[in-house]
PDB file of C-alpha atoms and ligand atoms in Angstrom:
ATOM      1  CA  MET A1024      49.437  79.133 116.479  1.00 85.00           C
ATOM      2  CA  PHE A1025      50.938  82.330 117.477  1.00 97.00           C
ATOM      3  CA  ASP A1026      50.353  83.603 121.107  1.00 98.00           C
ATOM      4  CA  LEU A1027      50.102  87.248 120.150  1.00 98.00           C
ATOM      5  CA  ASP A1028      49.444  88.160 123.576  1.00 98.00           C
ATOM      6  CA  ARG A1029      52.838  86.821 124.743  1.00 98.00           C
ATOM      7  CA  ILE A1030      54.711  88.537 121.895  1.00 98.00           C
ATOM      8  CA  ARG A1031      53.054  92.082 122.912  1.00 98.00           C
ATOM      9  CA  CYS A1032      53.990  91.542 126.623  1.00 98.00           C
ATOM     10  CA  GLU A1033      57.413  89.979 126.344  1.00 98.00           C
ATOM     11  CA  THR A1034      58.847  91.973 123.439  1.00 98.00           C
ATOM     12  CA  PHE A1035      59.738  95.526 122.417  1.00 97.00           C
ATOM     13  CA  VAL A1036      56.997  95.506 119.565  1.00 97.00           C
ATOM     14  CA  GLU A1037      54.423  98.386 120.089  1.00 97.00           C
ATOM     15  CA  GLN A1038      52.033  97.090 117.166  1.00 97.00           C
ATOM     16  CA  VAL A1039      51.181  93.786 115.953  1.00 98.00           C
ATOM     17  CA  GLU A1040      49.743  93.082 112.426  1.00 98.00           C
ATOM     18  CA  PHE A1041      49.075  89.443 112.245  1.00 98.00           C
ATOM     19  CA  ARG A1042      47.620  87.660 108.970  1.00 98.00           C
ATOM     20  CA  PRO A1043      46.627  83.940 108.576  1.00 98.00           C
ATOM     21  CA  GLU A1044      48.049  84.491 104.880  1.00 97.00           C
ATOM     22  CA  LEU A1045      49.808  86.932 103.025  1.00 97.00           C
ATOM     23  CA  ALA A1046      51.959  87.357  99.777  1.00 98.00           C
ATOM     24  CA  SER A1047      54.907  88.870 101.766  1.00 98.00           C
ATOM     25  CA  THR A1048      55.224  90.454 105.282  1.00 98.00           C
ATOM     26  CA  ASN A1049      57.757  92.686 103.791  1.00 98.00           C
ATOM     27  CA  SER A1050      55.391  94.039 100.998  1.00 98.00           C
ATOM     28  CA  LEU A1051      52.729  94.801 103.773  1.00 98.00           C
ATOM     29  CA  ALA A1052      55.310  96.039 106.068  1.00 98.00           C
ATOM     30  CA  LEU A1053      56.347  98.712 103.479  1.00 98.00           C
ATOM     31  CA  GLU A1054      52.692  99.699 102.650  1.00 97.00           C
ATOM     32  CA  LEU A1055      52.050 100.045 106.493  1.00 98.00           C
ATOM     33  CA  SER A1056      55.312 101.852 107.189  1.00 96.00           C
ATOM     34  CA  ALA A1057      53.943 105.312 105.975  1.00 94.00           C
ATOM     35  CA  ALA A1058      50.353 104.880 107.654  1.00 95.00           C
ATOM     36  CA  VAL A1059      49.348 107.887 110.096  1.00 92.00           C
ATOM     37  CA  GLY A1060      49.310 106.907 113.906  1.00 93.00           C
ATOM     38  CA  LEU A1061      51.689 103.828 113.152  1.00 95.00           C
ATOM     39  CA  ARG A1062      53.319 102.834 116.372  1.00 95.00           C
ATOM     40  CA  THR A1063      56.893 101.233 115.990  1.00 95.00           C
ATOM     41  CA  PRO A1064      58.637  98.897 116.175  1.00 96.00           C
ATOM     42  CA  LEU A1065      55.661  97.209 114.109  1.00 97.00           C
ATOM     43  CA  LEU A1066      55.479  93.457 113.814  1.00 98.00           C
ATOM     44  CA  VAL A1067      53.956  91.941 110.482  1.00 98.00           C
ATOM     45  CA  LEU A1068      53.468  88.346 110.902  1.00 98.00           C
ATOM     46  CA  ALA A1069      51.906  85.610 108.877  1.00 98.00           C
ATOM     47  CA  GLU A1070      51.402  81.858 109.342  1.00 97.00           C
ATOM     48  CA  LYS A1071      51.347  81.452 105.511  1.00 97.00           C
ATOM     49  CA  GLN A1072      53.460  83.691 102.876  1.00 98.00           C
ATOM     50  CA  THR A1073      52.429  82.981  99.191  1.00 97.00           C
ATOM     51  CA  ALA A1074      55.179  85.312  97.503  1.00 97.00           C
ATOM     52  CA  GLY A1075      57.866  85.527  99.851  1.00 97.00           C
ATOM     53  CA  ARG A1076      60.664  88.042  98.588  1.00 98.00           C
ATOM     54  CA  GLY A1077      64.316  87.470  98.864  1.00 96.00           C
ATOM     55  CA  ARG A1078      67.212  89.529  97.989  1.00 92.00           C
ATOM     56  CA  GLY A1079      67.347  90.902  94.151  1.00 88.00           C
ATOM     57  CA  THR A1080      64.733  89.321  92.123  1.00 89.00           C
ATOM     58  CA  ASN A1081      65.080  85.916  94.457  1.00 92.00           C
ATOM     59  CA  ARG A1082      61.947  84.350  95.886  1.00 94.00           C
ATOM     60  CA  TRP A1083      61.838  83.129  99.268  1.00 96.00           C
ATOM     61  CA  TRP A1084      60.706  79.654 100.072  1.00 94.00           C
ATOM     62  CA  SER A1085      58.016  79.915 102.782  1.00 93.00           C
ATOM     63  CA  GLY A1086      57.087  76.224 103.692  1.00 93.00           C
ATOM     64  CA  ASP A1087      54.330  75.259 106.247  1.00 95.00           C
ATOM     65  CA  GLY A1088      55.988  75.751 109.679  1.00 97.00           C
ATOM     66  CA  ALA A1089      58.397  78.232 108.678  1.00 98.00           C
ATOM     67  CA  LEU A1090      58.352  81.528 110.752  1.00 98.00           C
ATOM     68  CA  MET A1091      58.181  84.771 108.489  1.00 98.00           C
ATOM     69  CA  PHE A1092      57.732  88.264 109.724  1.00 98.00           C
ATOM     70  CA  SER A1093      58.834  91.986 109.253  1.00 98.00           C
ATOM     71  CA  LEU A1094      59.745  94.540 111.860  1.00 98.00           C
ATOM     72  CA  VAL A1095      59.281  98.064 110.817  1.00 96.00           C
ATOM     73  CA  VAL A1096      61.746 100.409 112.966  1.00 94.00           C
ATOM     74  CA  ASP A1097      61.984 104.036 113.328  1.00 89.00           C
ATOM     75  CA  SER A1098      65.220 106.175 113.190  1.00 75.00           C
ATOM     76  CA  SER A1099      64.316 108.148 116.206  1.00 62.00           C
ATOM     77  CA  GLY A1100      60.973 106.655 117.762  1.00 48.00           C
ATOM     78  CA  MET A1101      62.336 104.252 120.010  1.00 52.00           C
ATOM     79  CA  ALA A1102      63.717 104.981 123.560  1.00 50.00           C
ATOM     80  CA  GLY A1103      67.528 104.619 123.274  1.00 55.00           C
ATOM     81  CA  MET A1104      67.347 103.631 119.606  1.00 60.00           C
ATOM     82  CA  GLU A1105      68.936 106.127 116.844  1.00 60.00           C
ATOM     83  CA  LEU A1106      69.337 104.257 113.721  1.00 69.00           C
ATOM     84  CA  SER A1107      70.585 107.042 111.656  1.00 69.00           C
ATOM     85  CA  VAL A1108      70.880 106.767 107.808  1.00 67.00           C
ATOM     86  CA  GLU A1109      74.686 105.915 108.012  1.00 70.00           C
ATOM     87  CA  ARG A1110      73.694 103.033 110.096  1.00 75.00           C
ATOM     88  CA  ARG A1111      71.348 101.385 107.675  1.00 76.00           C
ATOM     89  CA  PRO A1112      73.773  99.108 106.174  1.00 80.00           C
ATOM     90  CA  GLN A1113      74.789  97.812 109.372  1.00 92.00           C
ATOM     91  CA  ILE A1114      71.032  96.953 110.529  1.00 93.00           C
ATOM     92  CA  SER A1115      71.012  93.601 108.502  1.00 92.00           C
ATOM     93  CA  LEU A1116      74.349  92.531 109.884  1.00 96.00           C
ATOM     94  CA  ALA A1117      73.227  93.455 113.429  1.00 96.00           C
ATOM     95  CA  THR A1118      70.115  91.495 112.848  1.00 97.00           C
ATOM     96  CA  GLY A1119      72.213  88.450 111.518  1.00 98.00           C
ATOM     97  CA  LEU A1120      74.047  88.323 114.694  1.00 98.00           C
ATOM     98  CA  ALA A1121      70.723  88.600 116.814  1.00 98.00           C
ATOM     99  CA  VAL A1122      69.333  85.606 114.735  1.00 98.00           C
ATOM    100  CA  ARG A1123      72.224  83.779 115.483  1.00 98.00           C
ATOM    101  CA  GLU A1124      72.444  84.310 119.028  1.00 98.00           C
ATOM    102  CA  ALA A1125      68.697  83.602 119.309  1.00 98.00           C
ATOM    103  CA  LEU A1126      68.889  80.158 117.450  1.00 98.00           C
ATOM    104  CA  ALA A1127      71.770  79.292 119.640  1.00 98.00           C
ATOM    105  CA  GLN A1128      69.545  79.628 122.723  1.00 98.00           C
ATOM    106  CA  VAL A1129      67.091  77.183 120.727  1.00 98.00           C
ATOM    107  CA  LEU A1130      69.995  74.737 119.587  1.00 97.00           C
ATOM    108  CA  PRO A1131      72.882  75.005 121.661  1.00 95.00           C
ATOM    109  CA  ALA A1132      75.118  72.568 120.344  1.00 89.00           C
ATOM    110  CA  ALA A1133      74.395  73.369 116.839  1.00 92.00           C
ATOM    111  CA  GLY A1134      76.903  74.791 114.313  1.00 94.00           C
ATOM    112  CA  LEU A1135      75.532  78.343 113.526  1.00 98.00           C
ATOM    113  CA  GLY A1136      77.466  80.675 111.390  1.00 98.00           C
ATOM    114  CA  LEU A1137      77.129  83.886 109.337  1.00 98.00           C
ATOM    115  CA  LYS A1138      77.454  84.710 105.670  1.00 97.00           C
ATOM    116  CA  TRP A1139      77.986  88.023 104.733  1.00 97.00           C
ATOM    117  CA  PRO A1140      75.805  90.060 104.205  1.00 95.00           C
ATOM    118  CA  ASN A1141      72.570  88.726 105.597  1.00 92.00           C
ATOM    119  CA  ASP A1142      72.200  85.003 105.955  1.00 97.00           C
ATOM    120  CA  VAL A1143      72.504  82.765 108.976  1.00 98.00           C
ATOM    121  CA  TYR A1144      73.889  79.024 108.414  1.00 98.00           C
ATOM    122  CA  LEU A1145      73.279  75.789 110.284  1.00 98.00           C
ATOM    123  CA  ASN A1146      75.551  73.126 109.750  1.00 97.00           C
ATOM    124  CA  SER A1147      76.640  74.625 106.175  1.00 95.00           C
ATOM    125  CA  ARG A1148      73.136  75.369 104.956  1.00 97.00           C
ATOM    126  CA  LYS A1149      70.924  78.294 105.085  1.00 97.00           C
ATOM    127  CA  VAL A1150      68.487  78.324 108.033  1.00 98.00           C
ATOM    128  CA  CYS A1151      67.571  81.962 107.799  1.00 98.00           C
ATOM    129  CA  GLY A1152      67.501  85.034 105.249  1.00 97.00           C
ATOM    130  CA  ILE A1153      67.239  88.619 105.829  1.00 97.00           C
ATOM    131  CA  LEU A1154      65.888  91.305 103.685  1.00 96.00           C
ATOM    132  CA  THR A1155      66.188  94.695 104.870  1.00 95.00           C
ATOM    133  CA  GLU A1156      64.288  97.567 102.682  1.00 94.00           C
ATOM    134  CA  VAL A1157      63.630 101.364 103.175  1.00 93.00           C
ATOM    135  CA  PRO A1158      60.155 102.527 102.378  1.00 95.00           C
ATOM    136  CA  HIS A1159      59.570 105.276  99.752  1.00 95.00           C
ATOM    137  CA  ARG A1160      56.985 106.755 101.438  1.00 94.00           C
ATOM    138  CA  ALA A1161      58.705 106.688 105.072  1.00 93.00           C
ATOM    139  CA  PRO A1162      62.462 106.834 104.465  1.00 90.00           C
ATOM    140  CA  HIS A1163      63.045 107.724 107.964  1.00 88.00           C
ATOM    141  CA  ARG A1164      62.088 103.808 108.767  1.00 92.00           C
ATOM    142  CA  SER A1165      63.497 100.558 107.792  1.00 93.00           C
ATOM    143  CA  VAL A1166      61.608  97.305 107.283  1.00 96.00           C
ATOM    144  CA  ILE A1167      63.618  94.103 108.483  1.00 97.00           C
ATOM    145  CA  GLY A1168      62.169  91.067 106.937  1.00 98.00           C
ATOM    146  CA  ILE A1169      63.170  87.843 108.705  1.00 98.00           C
ATOM    147  CA  GLY A1170      62.441  84.367 107.164  1.00 98.00           C
ATOM    148  CA  VAL A1171      63.758  81.243 109.457  1.00 98.00           C
ATOM    149  CA  ASN A1172      63.264  77.615 108.632  1.00 98.00           C
ATOM    150  CA  VAL A1173      61.957  76.258 111.864  1.00 98.00           C
ATOM    151  CA  ASN A1174      59.455  73.402 111.578  1.00 98.00           C
ATOM    152  CA  ASN A1175      59.381  73.207 107.609  1.00 97.00           C
ATOM    153  CA  PRO A1176      61.385  70.129 106.958  1.00 96.00           C
ATOM    154  CA  SER A1177      63.857  70.903 103.947  1.00 96.00           C
ATOM    155  CA  ALA A1178      62.790  67.645 102.268  1.00 95.00           C
ATOM    156  CA  MET A1179      59.517  69.470 101.418  1.00 95.00           C
ATOM    157  CA  ALA A1180      61.208  72.538  99.763  1.00 95.00           C
ATOM    158  CA  PRO A1181      61.353  72.879  95.812  1.00 94.00           C
ATOM    159  CA  SER A1182      64.316  71.008  94.168  1.00 94.00           C
ATOM    160  CA  GLU A1183      66.483  74.137  93.651  1.00 93.00           C
ATOM    161  CA  VAL A1184      66.405  74.999  97.272  1.00 93.00           C
ATOM    162  CA  ARG A1185      66.496  71.375  98.842  1.00 93.00           C
ATOM    163  CA  GLY A1186      70.166  70.833  99.076  1.00 92.00           C
ATOM    164  CA  LEU A1187      70.819  74.483 100.241  1.00 96.00           C
ATOM    165  CA  ALA A1188      68.281  74.952 102.959  1.00 97.00           C
ATOM    166  CA  VAL A1189      67.951  73.297 106.504  1.00 98.00           C
ATOM    167  CA  SER A1190      65.476  73.889 109.314  1.00 98.00           C
ATOM    168  CA  LEU A1191      65.625  73.772 113.110  1.00 98.00           C
ATOM    169  CA  ARG A1192      63.595  70.559 112.900  1.00 98.00           C
ATOM    170  CA  ASP A1193      65.825  68.826 110.420  1.00 98.00           C
ATOM    171  CA  VAL A1194      68.539  69.402 112.936  1.00 97.00           C
ATOM    172  CA  SER A1195      66.825  68.705 116.431  1.00 97.00           C
ATOM    173  CA  GLY A1196      64.399  66.131 115.277  1.00 97.00           C
ATOM    174  CA  ARG A1197      61.399  67.827 116.852  1.00 98.00           C
ATOM    175  CA  GLU A1198      58.675  70.591 116.470  1.00 98.00           C
ATOM    176  CA  HIS A1199      59.752  74.056 117.946  1.00 98.00           C
ATOM    177  CA  ASP A1200      57.109  76.429 119.523  1.00 98.00           C
ATOM    178  CA  LEU A1201      57.063  79.101 116.890  1.00 98.00           C
ATOM    179  CA  THR A1202      56.115  81.973 119.453  1.00 98.00           C
ATOM    180  CA  ASP A1203      58.836  81.065 121.739  1.00 98.00           C
ATOM    181  CA  VAL A1204      61.377  81.025 118.726  1.00 98.00           C
ATOM    182  CA  LEU A1205      60.021  84.507 117.720  1.00 98.00           C
ATOM    183  CA  VAL A1206      60.216  86.018 121.236  1.00 98.00           C
ATOM    184  CA  ARG A1207      63.651  85.250 121.357  1.00 98.00           C
ATOM    185  CA  LEU A1208      64.490  86.531 118.073  1.00 98.00           C
ATOM    186  CA  LEU A1209      62.667  89.694 118.809  1.00 98.00           C
ATOM    187  CA  ARG A1210      64.393  90.225 122.221  1.00 98.00           C
ATOM    188  CA  GLN A1211      67.794  89.612 120.707  1.00 98.00           C
ATOM    189  CA  ILE A1212      67.061  92.044 117.839  1.00 97.00           C
ATOM    190  CA  GLU A1213      66.090  94.731 120.346  1.00 96.00           C
ATOM    191  CA  THR A1214      69.570  94.109 121.935  1.00 96.00           C
ATOM    192  CA  GLU A1215      71.533  94.308 119.148  1.00 96.00           C
ATOM    193  CA  LEU A1216      69.847  97.091 117.571  1.00 94.00           C
ATOM    194  CA  SER A1217      70.120  98.997 120.783  1.00 92.00           C
ATOM    195  CA  LEU A1218      73.975  98.444 120.847  1.00 92.00           C
ATOM    196  CA  LEU A1219      74.123  99.549 117.290  1.00 91.00           C
ATOM    197  CA  ALA A1220      71.989 102.756 118.071  1.00 88.00           C
ATOM    198  CA  ARG A1221      74.681 103.515 120.864  1.00 88.00           C
ATOM    199  CA  ASP A1222      77.663 102.597 118.432  1.00 87.00           C
ATOM    200  CA  ASP A1223      78.560  99.706 120.906  1.00 90.00           C
ATOM    201  CA  LEU A1224      78.190  96.561 118.703  1.00 92.00           C
ATOM    202  CA  ASP A1225      81.741  96.110 117.680  1.00 94.00           C
ATOM    203  CA  LEU A1226      80.688  94.408 114.535  1.00 94.00           C
ATOM    204  CA  PRO A1227      83.897  93.202 113.155  1.00 96.00           C
ATOM    205  CA  GLY A1228      84.914  91.447 116.611  1.00 97.00           C
ATOM    206  CA  ARG A1229      81.127  89.797 117.268  1.00 97.00           C
ATOM    207  CA  TRP A1230      80.968  88.972 113.613  1.00 97.00           C
ATOM    208  CA  ARG A1231      84.525  87.071 113.275  1.00 97.00           C
ATOM    209  CA  PRO A1232      83.807  83.918 115.397  1.00 97.00           C
ATOM    210  CA  TYR A1233      80.968  83.047 113.211  1.00 98.00           C
ATOM    211  CA  CYS A1234      81.784  84.479 109.790  1.00 98.00           C
ATOM    212  CA  ILE A1235      81.979  81.220 107.457  1.00 98.00           C
ATOM    213  CA  LEU A1236      83.981  83.299 104.720  1.00 98.00           C
ATOM    214  CA  GLN A1237      86.695  84.412 106.879  1.00 97.00           C
ATOM    215  CA  GLY A1238      90.183  83.003 105.777  1.00 97.00           C
ATOM    216  CA  ARG A1239      88.576  81.574 102.403  1.00 97.00           C
ATOM    217  CA  ILE A1240      89.241  82.175  98.900  1.00 98.00           C
ATOM    218  CA  VAL A1241      85.567  83.766  97.522  1.00 98.00           C
ATOM    219  CA  SER A1242      83.935  85.509  94.531  1.00 98.00           C
ATOM    220  CA  LEU A1243      81.901  88.514  95.064  1.00 98.00           C
ATOM    221  CA  THR A1244      79.648  89.236  92.157  1.00 97.00           C
ATOM    222  CA  ALA A1245      78.230  93.170  92.166  1.00 94.00           C
ATOM    223  CA  GLY A1246      76.332  93.533  88.777  1.00 92.00           C
ATOM    224  CA  SER A1247      78.424  92.262  86.284  1.00 95.00           C
ATOM    225  CA  ARG A1248      81.753  92.706  88.134  1.00 96.00           C
ATOM    226  CA  VAL A1249      83.101  89.635  89.929  1.00 97.00           C
ATOM    227  CA  THR A1250      85.933  89.984  92.215  1.00 98.00           C
ATOM    228  CA  THR A1251      87.850  87.086  93.904  1.00 98.00           C
ATOM    229  CA  GLY A1252      90.031  87.362  96.879  1.00 98.00           C
ATOM    230  CA  LEU A1253      90.732  86.020 100.540  1.00 98.00           C
ATOM    231  CA  CYS A1254      88.320  87.090 102.629  1.00 98.00           C
ATOM    232  CA  ALA A1255      89.421  89.039 106.251  1.00 98.00           C
ATOM    233  CA  GLY A1256      85.998  89.553 107.623  1.00 97.00           C
ATOM    234  CA  ILE A1257      84.315  92.768 107.859  1.00 97.00           C
ATOM    235  CA  ASP A1258      84.949  96.442 109.130  1.00 95.00           C
ATOM    236  CA  ALA A1259      83.210  98.560 111.719  1.00 92.00           C
ATOM    237  CA  LYS A1260      80.761  99.816 108.840  1.00 92.00           C
ATOM    238  CA  GLY A1261      79.920  96.235 107.510  1.00 94.00           C
ATOM    239  CA  ALA A1262      81.765  96.196 104.526  1.00 95.00           C
ATOM    240  CA  LEU A1263      83.447  92.763 103.414  1.00 97.00           C
ATOM    241  CA  LEU A1264      87.180  92.813 103.237  1.00 98.00           C
ATOM    242  CA  LEU A1265      88.799  91.079 100.492  1.00 98.00           C
ATOM    243  CA  HIS A1266      92.635  90.673  99.852  1.00 98.00           C
ATOM    244  CA  THR A1267      92.719  90.568  96.019  1.00 98.00           C
ATOM    245  CA  GLU A1268      95.515  90.601  93.626  1.00 97.00           C
ATOM    246  CA  ALA A1269      94.866  94.240  93.266  1.00 96.00           C
ATOM    247  CA  GLY A1270      95.374  94.748  96.912  1.00 97.00           C
ATOM    248  CA  PRO A1271      92.729  95.238  99.649  1.00 98.00           C
ATOM    249  CA  GLN A1272      89.264  96.151  98.774  1.00 98.00           C
ATOM    250  CA  ARG A1273      85.924  96.913 100.590  1.00 97.00           C
ATOM    251  CA  PHE A1274      82.296  96.043  99.244  1.00 96.00           C
ATOM    252  CA  PHE A1275      78.962  96.876 100.889  1.00 93.00           C
ATOM    253  CA  GLY A1276      77.047  94.863  98.538  1.00 92.00           C
ATOM    254  CA  GLY A1277      77.080  91.740  96.434  1.00 94.00           C
ATOM    255  CA  THR A1278      76.483  87.892  96.356  1.00 94.00           C
ATOM    256  CA  VAL A1279      79.552  85.698  97.603  1.00 97.00           C
ATOM    257  CA  THR A1280      80.258  82.222  96.563  1.00 96.00           C
ATOM    258  CA  PHE A1281      83.208  80.250  97.721  1.00 94.00           C
ATOM    259  CA  ALA A1282      85.976  79.878  94.749  1.00 89.00           C
ATOM    260  CA  SER A1283      87.864  77.209  96.434  1.00 68.00           C
TER     261      SER A1283
HETATM  262  C1  BTN B 100      67.315  86.446 101.369  1.00 61.68           C
HETATM  263  O1  BTN B 100      67.857  85.419 101.785  1.00 61.68           O
HETATM  264  O2  BTN B 100      67.340  86.585 100.038  1.00 61.68           O
HETATM  265  C2  BTN B 100      66.328  87.192 102.005  1.00 61.68           C
HETATM  266  C3  BTN B 100      64.864  86.401 102.422  1.00 61.68           C
HETATM  267  C4  BTN B 100      64.002  86.871 103.400  1.00 61.68           C
HETATM  268  C5  BTN B 100      62.823  86.450 103.446  1.00 61.68           C
HETATM  269  C6  BTN B 100      61.932  87.107 104.445  1.00 61.68           C
HETATM  270  S1  BTN B 100      60.275  86.048 104.867  1.00 61.68           S
HETATM  271  C7  BTN B 100      59.801  87.270 105.680  1.00 61.68           C
HETATM  272  C8  BTN B 100      60.181  88.624 104.935  1.00 61.68           C
HETATM  273  N1  BTN B 100      58.778  88.778 103.920  1.00 61.68           N
HETATM  274  C9  BTN B 100      59.483  88.504 102.645  1.00 61.68           C
HETATM  275  O3  BTN B 100      58.810  88.454 101.301  1.00 61.68           O
HETATM  276  N2  BTN B 100      60.879  88.510 102.625  1.00 61.68           N
HETATM  277  C10 BTN B 100      61.223  88.467 103.910  1.00 61.68           C
END
């Protein structure tokens, strides 16, 4: 199903760990991230994922035909790429930009948007989720987990997800070559992470045209605190900007819903 040679030849990944079936590509990537002799970027790729993890305690629906993978990237092991600790919060935002760009190559006419902090939307439904984690035993590395609904029809999703998710196939009406989509994603991720490492990404400017929250009244939930305000996009550090009754506020984490 995957052309692993093509992935090795045409992308920046140095090592590929492919499994036909896996609980979670992020969990294996976290395990492997401290291995002696590991070459990064490491790609962990599975055809089937039985316990995909989302943000917080959420699970990730990994239907047959979906693309599920994780990348282990080093803070200093890649030529031209220094992803220092202070850039960590921006890694998933840069990855979101990369996913949007790559999917726009596959479906040029589609309505692709970004929902802070780490979701990519297609025609107002979620097509991709990103889960970035820091391995306890290798804190100088980051694991970037990406799930893209490609050939998995959203009609097959569990009922709680069905109306919220969409796949490329739902929109295009055809099967997509998973290797081809993956190669495009990896190339774009390399580009965006390199820009981030060089401080050349212009997150606010690049994010603005696709931000589905911009100009909307939204509620941000962080722990037990809910803050409502008008979204003014994101800043250079990747924080969400809300104009609230108490004045402008910045947020580095939380879950956002539309208030109106
Ligand atoms: C979210 O939207 O909450 C993030 C979802 C991230 C899902 C991907 S699928 C590949 C990788 N492995 C996992 O267990 N999760 C991520």
